Amino acid sequence: MNRQTVLITGASRGIGRAIACRLAREGFDLVLHCRSRKEQLAALAEEIQECQGVIVRQLCFDLLDREGAAAALTRDIEAHGAYYAVVCNAGLARDAAFPALTGEDWDQVVHANLDGFYNVLHPVVMPMVRSRRPGRIVTLSSVAGLIGNRGQVNYSAAKAGIIGATKALALELAKRQITVNCVAPGLIETEMVEALPVEEIRQMIPQRRLGSPEEVAGLVAFLLSEEAAYITRQVIAVNGGLC
């Protein structure tokens, strides 16, 4: 049986970390990416290798550095072969009411999310196609990209863009047996929600609780499985009924 390798961006913490741990338990080899949290990423890689016995490689680059990202990914693919799957998890949020939103806040969030989509997937898609094997791409959007969110006009715009890009790419790759789907988490217990009024937010969620990173990871693992081969161009929310 050929070993299947999955690239996960933004893997050092939160949802990305949970996805890495879950996919390791499923037996996937991993390429873990981060921008600056190298020590956290190295600790995660060591933990996974010791506990699960899978192969783990680490890549550190800035998603906004198009040339740097392409060079790092191309080197890894040339050395080890095309990826079976890519999970585009890395992103950025900078929240403020729209009148207080600076141009820098807008640019950084939109570029980090949408340029990150292109800068990661563009170097890896053709090697996946040329491998002539089935493949999987999963992007991470947000409930904000589905319904919008107060104080997150920039983030909502970027995450809605991820949905559109995912659906279009799914059409292009469908006949190659490469599925492309989007997972849209709601309020998940990560560092991103620590500064939010959690008790107030819970009352807005039909299930009256925040989700866990592991619940998002479970859906990602399913979308990478053989059972999900006929699921593509879908946006699946993990939000306790919020929308």
PDB file of C-alpha atoms in Angstrom:
ATOM      1  CA  MET A   1       0.000   0.000   0.000  1.00  0.00           C
ATOM      2  CA  ASN A   2       1.354   3.435  -0.990  1.00  0.00           C
ATOM      3  CA  ARG A   3       1.761   5.808   1.917  1.00  0.00           C
ATOM      4  CA  GLN A   4      -0.414   8.896   1.628  1.00  0.00           C
ATOM      5  CA  THR A   5       0.981  12.274   2.628  1.00  0.00           C
ATOM      6  CA  VAL A   6      -1.075  15.282   3.690  1.00  0.00           C
ATOM      7  CA  LEU A   7       0.121  18.886   3.811  1.00  0.00           C
ATOM      8  CA  ILE A   8      -1.507  20.920   6.612  1.00  0.00           C
ATOM      9  CA  THR A   9      -0.932  24.662   6.751  1.00  0.00           C
ATOM     10  CA  GLY A  10      -1.085  26.491  10.064  1.00  0.00           C
ATOM     11  CA  ALA A  11      -0.550  23.248  11.956  1.00  0.00           C
ATOM     12  CA  SER A  12       1.186  24.475  15.103  1.00  0.00           C
ATOM     13  CA  ARG A  13      -1.921  25.201  17.188  1.00  0.00           C
ATOM     14  CA  GLY A  14      -5.690  25.221  17.399  1.00  0.00           C
ATOM     15  CA  ILE A  15      -7.672  23.561  14.641  1.00  0.00           C
ATOM     16  CA  GLY A  16      -4.560  22.844  12.567  1.00  0.00           C
ATOM     17  CA  ARG A  17      -2.944  20.985  15.441  1.00  0.00           C
ATOM     18  CA  ALA A  18      -6.093  18.940  16.046  1.00  0.00           C
ATOM     19  CA  ILE A  19      -6.258  18.039  12.344  1.00  0.00           C
ATOM     20  CA  ALA A  20      -2.624  16.911  12.402  1.00  0.00           C
ATOM     21  CA  CYS A  21      -3.176  14.673  15.428  1.00  0.00           C
ATOM     22  CA  ARG A  22      -6.348  13.148  13.979  1.00  0.00           C
ATOM     23  CA  LEU A  23      -4.819  12.447  10.561  1.00  0.00           C
ATOM     24  CA  ALA A  24      -1.784  10.860  12.199  1.00  0.00           C
ATOM     25  CA  ARG A  25      -4.116   8.464  14.033  1.00  0.00           C
ATOM     26  CA  GLU A  26      -5.673   7.656  10.650  1.00  0.00           C
ATOM     27  CA  GLY A  27      -2.222   6.626   9.402  1.00  0.00           C
ATOM     28  CA  PHE A  28      -1.413   9.539   7.091  1.00  0.00           C
ATOM     29  CA  ASP A  29       2.127  10.820   6.779  1.00  0.00           C
ATOM     30  CA  LEU A  30       2.207  14.551   7.368  1.00  0.00           C
ATOM     31  CA  VAL A  31       3.889  17.704   6.154  1.00  0.00           C
ATOM     32  CA  LEU A  32       3.240  20.306   8.840  1.00  0.00           C
ATOM     33  CA  HIS A  33       3.506  24.008   8.036  1.00  0.00           C
ATOM     34  CA  CYS A  34       3.891  27.091  10.185  1.00  0.00           C
ATOM     35  CA  ARG A  35       5.084  30.635   9.644  1.00  0.00           C
ATOM     36  CA  SER A  36       6.863  31.482  12.884  1.00  0.00           C
ATOM     37  CA  ARG A  37       5.923  29.022  15.665  1.00  0.00           C
ATOM     38  CA  LYS A  38       8.781  26.671  14.869  1.00  0.00           C
ATOM     39  CA  GLU A  39       9.267  25.381  18.405  1.00  0.00           C
ATOM     40  CA  GLN A  40       5.579  24.501  18.769  1.00  0.00           C
ATOM     41  CA  LEU A  41       5.596  22.795  15.391  1.00  0.00           C
ATOM     42  CA  ALA A  42       8.722  20.798  16.213  1.00  0.00           C
ATOM     43  CA  ALA A  43       7.202  19.635  19.509  1.00  0.00           C
ATOM     44  CA  LEU A  44       4.025  18.561  17.723  1.00  0.00           C
ATOM     45  CA  ALA A  45       5.985  16.680  15.051  1.00  0.00           C
ATOM     46  CA  GLU A  46       7.999  14.846  17.712  1.00  0.00           C
ATOM     47  CA  GLU A  47       4.867  13.952  19.669  1.00  0.00           C
ATOM     48  CA  ILE A  48       3.128  12.583  16.575  1.00  0.00           C
ATOM     49  CA  GLN A  49       6.113  10.552  15.451  1.00  0.00           C
ATOM     50  CA  GLU A  50       6.573   8.996  18.886  1.00  0.00           C
ATOM     51  CA  CYS A  51       2.895   8.168  19.436  1.00  0.00           C
ATOM     52  CA  GLN A  52       1.705   7.252  15.944  1.00  0.00           C
ATOM     53  CA  GLY A  53       4.809   6.099  14.099  1.00  0.00           C
ATOM     54  CA  VAL A  54       4.020   8.061  10.939  1.00  0.00           C
ATOM     55  CA  ILE A  55       6.464  10.141   8.917  1.00  0.00           C
ATOM     56  CA  VAL A  56       6.307  13.853   9.716  1.00  0.00           C
ATOM     57  CA  ARG A  57       8.114  16.640   7.871  1.00  0.00           C
ATOM     58  CA  GLN A  58       8.107  20.335   8.738  1.00  0.00           C
ATOM     59  CA  LEU A  59       7.976  23.354   6.437  1.00  0.00           C
ATOM     60  CA  CYS A  60       8.250  26.936   7.642  1.00  0.00           C
ATOM     61  CA  PHE A  61       7.412  29.779   5.271  1.00  0.00           C
ATOM     62  CA  ASP A  62       5.247  32.891   5.072  1.00  0.00           C
ATOM     63  CA  LEU A  63       2.038  32.300   3.120  1.00  0.00           C
ATOM     64  CA  LEU A  64       2.296  35.827   1.742  1.00  0.00           C
ATOM     65  CA  ASP A  65       5.743  35.162   0.285  1.00  0.00           C
ATOM     66  CA  ARG A  66       4.674  33.701  -3.048  1.00  0.00           C
ATOM     67  CA  GLU A  67       8.144  32.837  -4.272  1.00  0.00           C
ATOM     68  CA  GLY A  68       9.240  31.475  -0.902  1.00  0.00           C
ATOM     69  CA  ALA A  69       6.138  29.319  -0.547  1.00  0.00           C
ATOM     70  CA  ALA A  70       6.481  27.945  -4.075  1.00  0.00           C
ATOM     71  CA  ALA A  71      10.163  27.181  -3.549  1.00  0.00           C
ATOM     72  CA  ALA A  72       9.609  25.367  -0.242  1.00  0.00           C
ATOM     73  CA  LEU A  73       6.701  23.315  -1.541  1.00  0.00           C
ATOM     74  CA  THR A  74       8.358  22.475  -4.833  1.00  0.00           C
ATOM     75  CA  ARG A  75      11.529  21.292  -3.091  1.00  0.00           C
ATOM     76  CA  ASP A  76       9.503  19.047  -0.804  1.00  0.00           C
ATOM     77  CA  ILE A  77       7.503  17.577  -3.683  1.00  0.00           C
ATOM     78  CA  GLU A  78      10.597  16.992  -5.801  1.00  0.00           C
ATOM     79  CA  ALA A  79      12.241  15.163  -2.909  1.00  0.00           C
ATOM     80  CA  HIS A  80       9.268  13.119  -1.713  1.00  0.00           C
ATOM     81  CA  GLY A  81       6.565  13.119  -4.388  1.00  0.00           C
ATOM     82  CA  ALA A  82       3.168  14.736  -4.804  1.00  0.00           C
ATOM     83  CA  TYR A  83       0.816  15.088  -1.852  1.00  0.00           C
ATOM     84  CA  TYR A  84      -2.301  12.978  -1.587  1.00  0.00           C
ATOM     85  CA  ALA A  85      -4.107  15.822   0.143  1.00  0.00           C
ATOM     86  CA  VAL A  86      -3.767  19.432   1.212  1.00  0.00           C
ATOM     87  CA  VAL A  87      -5.595  21.046   4.135  1.00  0.00           C
ATOM     88  CA  CYS A  88      -5.515  24.840   3.820  1.00  0.00           C
ATOM     89  CA  ASN A  89      -6.042  25.768   7.445  1.00  0.00           C
ATOM     90  CA  ALA A  90      -3.783  28.788   7.983  1.00  0.00           C
ATOM     91  CA  GLY A  91      -5.494  32.162   8.178  1.00  0.00           C
ATOM     92  CA  LEU A  92      -5.593  35.492   9.957  1.00  0.00           C
ATOM     93  CA  ALA A  93      -8.225  37.612  11.702  1.00  0.00           C
ATOM     94  CA  ARG A  94      -8.024  41.245  12.779  1.00  0.00           C
ATOM     95  CA  ASP A  95     -11.362  42.371  14.168  1.00  0.00           C
ATOM     96  CA  ALA A  96     -12.791  45.882  14.402  1.00  0.00           C
ATOM     97  CA  ALA A  97     -16.014  47.678  13.576  1.00  0.00           C
ATOM     98  CA  PHE A  98     -15.888  48.753   9.943  1.00  0.00           C
ATOM     99  CA  PRO A  99     -15.416  52.503  10.617  1.00  0.00           C
ATOM    100  CA  ALA A 100     -12.393  51.633  12.767  1.00  0.00           C
ATOM    101  CA  LEU A 101     -10.988  49.094  10.323  1.00  0.00           C
ATOM    102  CA  THR A 102      -7.683  50.333   8.952  1.00  0.00           C
ATOM    103  CA  GLY A 103      -6.419  49.730   5.454  1.00  0.00           C
ATOM    104  CA  GLU A 104      -3.705  47.561   6.946  1.00  0.00           C
ATOM    105  CA  ASP A 105      -6.293  45.468   8.802  1.00  0.00           C
ATOM    106  CA  TRP A 106      -8.181  44.952   5.553  1.00  0.00           C
ATOM    107  CA  ASP A 107      -5.125  44.156   3.444  1.00  0.00           C
ATOM    108  CA  GLN A 108      -3.491  41.771   5.894  1.00  0.00           C
ATOM    109  CA  VAL A 109      -6.607  39.677   6.487  1.00  0.00           C
ATOM    110  CA  VAL A 110      -7.703  39.526   2.850  1.00  0.00           C
ATOM    111  CA  HIS A 111      -4.202  38.781   1.571  1.00  0.00           C
ATOM    112  CA  ALA A 112      -3.372  36.241   4.276  1.00  0.00           C
ATOM    113  CA  ASN A 113      -6.496  34.218   3.519  1.00  0.00           C
ATOM    114  CA  LEU A 114      -6.923  34.583  -0.248  1.00  0.00           C
ATOM    115  CA  ASP A 115      -3.283  34.884  -1.299  1.00  0.00           C
ATOM    116  CA  GLY A 116      -2.583  31.981   1.034  1.00  0.00           C
ATOM    117  CA  PHE A 117      -5.053  29.876  -0.963  1.00  0.00           C
ATOM    118  CA  TYR A 118      -3.231  30.615  -4.210  1.00  0.00           C
ATOM    119  CA  ASN A 119       0.318  30.552  -2.867  1.00  0.00           C
ATOM    120  CA  VAL A 120      -0.118  27.098  -1.324  1.00  0.00           C
ATOM    121  CA  LEU A 121      -2.319  25.356  -3.850  1.00  0.00           C
ATOM    122  CA  HIS A 122      -0.834  26.664  -7.083  1.00  0.00           C
ATOM    123  CA  PRO A 123       2.534  24.879  -6.663  1.00  0.00           C
ATOM    124  CA  VAL A 124       0.978  21.596  -5.504  1.00  0.00           C
ATOM    125  CA  VAL A 125      -2.030  21.048  -7.782  1.00  0.00           C
ATOM    126  CA  MET A 126      -0.227  20.067 -10.981  1.00  0.00           C
ATOM    127  CA  PRO A 127       1.993  17.508  -9.222  1.00  0.00           C
ATOM    128  CA  MET A 128      -1.225  16.005  -7.790  1.00  0.00           C
ATOM    129  CA  VAL A 129      -2.766  15.909 -11.267  1.00  0.00           C
ATOM    130  CA  ARG A 130       0.354  14.413 -12.864  1.00  0.00           C
ATOM    131  CA  SER A 131       0.451  11.653 -10.248  1.00  0.00           C
ATOM    132  CA  ARG A 132      -2.768  10.300 -11.838  1.00  0.00           C
ATOM    133  CA  ARG A 133      -4.032   9.267  -8.419  1.00  0.00           C
ATOM    134  CA  PRO A 134      -7.128  10.402  -6.535  1.00  0.00           C
ATOM    135  CA  GLY A 135      -6.520  13.334  -4.214  1.00  0.00           C
ATOM    136  CA  ARG A 136      -8.180  15.600  -1.705  1.00  0.00           C
ATOM    137  CA  ILE A 137      -8.130  19.335  -1.010  1.00  0.00           C
ATOM    138  CA  VAL A 138      -9.897  20.786   2.024  1.00  0.00           C
ATOM    139  CA  THR A 139     -10.040  24.508   2.686  1.00  0.00           C
ATOM    140  CA  LEU A 140     -11.083  26.172   5.930  1.00  0.00           C
ATOM    141  CA  SER A 141     -13.592  28.994   5.711  1.00  0.00           C
ATOM    142  CA  SER A 142     -15.776  30.175   8.613  1.00  0.00           C
ATOM    143  CA  VAL A 143     -19.329  30.820   9.669  1.00  0.00           C
ATOM    144  CA  ALA A 144     -18.357  34.455   9.019  1.00  0.00           C
ATOM    145  CA  GLY A 145     -17.917  33.604   5.351  1.00  0.00           C
ATOM    146  CA  LEU A 146     -21.435  32.154   5.211  1.00  0.00           C
ATOM    147  CA  ILE A 147     -23.487  34.729   7.109  1.00  0.00           C
ATOM    148  CA  GLY A 148     -21.112  37.600   7.896  1.00  0.00           C
ATOM    149  CA  ASN A 149     -20.185  38.705  11.365  1.00  0.00           C
ATOM    150  CA  ARG A 150     -20.239  42.046  13.126  1.00  0.00           C
ATOM    151  CA  GLY A 151     -16.757  43.432  13.581  1.00  0.00           C
ATOM    152  CA  GLN A 152     -15.356  41.103  10.929  1.00  0.00           C
ATOM    153  CA  VAL A 153     -16.106  42.688   7.576  1.00  0.00           C
ATOM    154  CA  ASN A 154     -12.569  41.967   6.392  1.00  0.00           C
ATOM    155  CA  TYR A 155     -12.548  38.389   7.714  1.00  0.00           C
ATOM    156  CA  SER A 156     -16.052  37.694   6.379  1.00  0.00           C
ATOM    157  CA  ALA A 157     -15.047  38.953   2.925  1.00  0.00           C
ATOM    158  CA  ALA A 158     -11.890  36.832   2.889  1.00  0.00           C
ATOM    159  CA  LYS A 159     -13.612  33.664   4.087  1.00  0.00           C
ATOM    160  CA  ALA A 160     -16.458  34.122   1.594  1.00  0.00           C
ATOM    161  CA  GLY A 161     -13.784  34.391  -1.072  1.00  0.00           C
ATOM    162  CA  ILE A 162     -12.337  31.074   0.069  1.00  0.00           C
ATOM    163  CA  ILE A 163     -15.732  29.476  -0.527  1.00  0.00           C
ATOM    164  CA  GLY A 164     -15.936  30.830  -4.078  1.00  0.00           C
ATOM    165  CA  ALA A 165     -12.384  29.800  -4.904  1.00  0.00           C
ATOM    166  CA  THR A 166     -12.968  26.314  -3.485  1.00  0.00           C
ATOM    167  CA  LYS A 167     -16.096  25.766  -5.556  1.00  0.00           C
ATOM    168  CA  ALA A 168     -14.386  26.917  -8.745  1.00  0.00           C
ATOM    169  CA  LEU A 169     -11.301  24.763  -8.171  1.00  0.00           C
ATOM    170  CA  ALA A 170     -13.533  21.762  -7.456  1.00  0.00           C
ATOM    171  CA  LEU A 171     -15.028  22.094 -10.953  1.00  0.00           C
ATOM    172  CA  GLU A 172     -11.596  22.201 -12.555  1.00  0.00           C
ATOM    173  CA  LEU A 173     -10.285  19.130 -10.720  1.00  0.00           C
ATOM    174  CA  ALA A 174     -13.382  16.925 -10.582  1.00  0.00           C
ATOM    175  CA  LYS A 175     -12.548  14.831 -13.642  1.00  0.00           C
ATOM    176  CA  ARG A 176      -9.081  14.225 -12.197  1.00  0.00           C
ATOM    177  CA  GLN A 177     -10.679  12.516  -9.169  1.00  0.00           C
ATOM    178  CA  ILE A 178      -9.348  15.246  -6.880  1.00  0.00           C
ATOM    179  CA  THR A 179     -12.106  16.410  -4.572  1.00  0.00           C
ATOM    180  CA  VAL A 180     -12.143  19.983  -3.269  1.00  0.00           C
ATOM    181  CA  ASN A 181     -14.342  20.827  -0.296  1.00  0.00           C
ATOM    182  CA  CYS A 182     -14.648  23.576   2.276  1.00  0.00           C
ATOM    183  CA  VAL A 183     -15.173  23.254   6.018  1.00  0.00           C
ATOM    184  CA  ALA A 184     -16.736  26.279   7.705  1.00  0.00           C
ATOM    185  CA  PRO A 185     -16.281  26.191  11.500  1.00  0.00           C
ATOM    186  CA  GLY A 186     -18.406  28.267  13.815  1.00  0.00           C
ATOM    187  CA  LEU A 187     -17.266  29.261  17.296  1.00  0.00           C
ATOM    188  CA  ILE A 188     -14.527  26.793  18.211  1.00  0.00           C
ATOM    189  CA  GLU A 189     -12.604  26.711  21.487  1.00  0.00           C
ATOM    190  CA  THR A 190      -9.255  28.095  20.334  1.00  0.00           C
ATOM    191  CA  GLU A 191      -7.098  31.095  21.139  1.00  0.00           C
ATOM    192  CA  MET A 192      -9.081  33.136  18.598  1.00  0.00           C
ATOM    193  CA  VAL A 193     -12.181  33.226  20.841  1.00  0.00           C
ATOM    194  CA  GLU A 194     -10.486  33.863  24.180  1.00  0.00           C
ATOM    195  CA  ALA A 195     -11.161  37.620  24.034  1.00  0.00           C
ATOM    196  CA  LEU A 196     -14.817  37.208  23.011  1.00  0.00           C
ATOM    197  CA  PRO A 197     -17.868  37.332  25.340  1.00  0.00           C
ATOM    198  CA  VAL A 198     -18.221  33.556  25.388  1.00  0.00           C
ATOM    199  CA  GLU A 199     -21.300  33.352  27.638  1.00  0.00           C
ATOM    200  CA  GLU A 200     -23.180  35.779  25.423  1.00  0.00           C
ATOM    201  CA  ILE A 201     -22.102  33.884  22.320  1.00  0.00           C
ATOM    202  CA  ARG A 202     -23.296  30.563  23.742  1.00  0.00           C
ATOM    203  CA  GLN A 203     -26.843  31.919  23.891  1.00  0.00           C
ATOM    204  CA  MET A 204     -26.732  32.503  20.129  1.00  0.00           C
ATOM    205  CA  ILE A 205     -25.785  28.905  19.363  1.00  0.00           C
ATOM    206  CA  PRO A 206     -28.673  26.399  19.275  1.00  0.00           C
ATOM    207  CA  GLN A 207     -26.521  23.739  20.971  1.00  0.00           C
ATOM    208  CA  ARG A 208     -25.515  26.303  23.628  1.00  0.00           C
ATOM    209  CA  ARG A 209     -21.831  25.442  23.467  1.00  0.00           C
ATOM    210  CA  LEU A 210     -18.669  26.096  21.523  1.00  0.00           C
ATOM    211  CA  GLY A 211     -17.267  23.404  19.297  1.00  0.00           C
ATOM    212  CA  SER A 212     -13.944  21.674  19.820  1.00  0.00           C
ATOM    213  CA  PRO A 213     -11.017  21.594  17.375  1.00  0.00           C
ATOM    214  CA  GLU A 214     -11.331  17.814  17.399  1.00  0.00           C
ATOM    215  CA  GLU A 215     -14.864  18.030  16.015  1.00  0.00           C
ATOM    216  CA  VAL A 216     -13.595  20.027  13.055  1.00  0.00           C
ATOM    217  CA  ALA A 217     -10.710  17.594  12.639  1.00  0.00           C
ATOM    218  CA  GLY A 218     -13.133  14.679  12.501  1.00  0.00           C
ATOM    219  CA  LEU A 219     -14.911  16.170   9.509  1.00  0.00           C
ATOM    220  CA  VAL A 220     -11.626  16.893   7.740  1.00  0.00           C
ATOM    221  CA  ALA A 221     -10.530  13.297   8.305  1.00  0.00           C
ATOM    222  CA  PHE A 222     -13.757  12.030   6.739  1.00  0.00           C
ATOM    223  CA  LEU A 223     -13.361  14.274   3.695  1.00  0.00           C
ATOM    224  CA  LEU A 224      -9.888  12.802   3.157  1.00  0.00           C
ATOM    225  CA  SER A 225     -11.169   9.229   3.367  1.00  0.00           C
ATOM    226  CA  GLU A 226     -12.078   6.854   0.539  1.00  0.00           C
ATOM    227  CA  GLU A 227     -15.715   7.049   1.659  1.00  0.00           C
ATOM    228  CA  ALA A 228     -15.785  10.740   0.673  1.00  0.00           C
ATOM    229  CA  ALA A 229     -14.664  10.159  -2.926  1.00  0.00           C
ATOM    230  CA  TYR A 230     -18.031  11.319  -4.349  1.00  0.00           C
ATOM    231  CA  ILE A 231     -18.220  14.462  -2.215  1.00  0.00           C
ATOM    232  CA  THR A 232     -16.816  17.555  -3.882  1.00  0.00           C
ATOM    233  CA  ARG A 233     -17.610  21.294  -4.254  1.00  0.00           C
ATOM    234  CA  GLN A 234     -19.364  21.300  -0.881  1.00  0.00           C
ATOM    235  CA  VAL A 235     -19.272  23.730   2.034  1.00  0.00           C
ATOM    236  CA  ILE A 236     -19.908  21.896   5.293  1.00  0.00           C
ATOM    237  CA  ALA A 237     -20.500  23.890   8.465  1.00  0.00           C
ATOM    238  CA  VAL A 238     -19.434  22.770  11.939  1.00  0.00           C
ATOM    239  CA  ASN A 239     -21.258  25.282  14.106  1.00  0.00           C
ATOM    240  CA  GLY A 240     -23.817  23.734  16.453  1.00  0.00           C
ATOM    241  CA  GLY A 241     -26.696  24.993  14.317  1.00  0.00           C
ATOM    242  CA  LEU A 242     -25.604  28.651  14.288  1.00  0.00           C
ATOM    243  CA  CYS A 243     -26.616  29.052  10.641  1.00  0.00           C
TER     244      CYS A 243
END
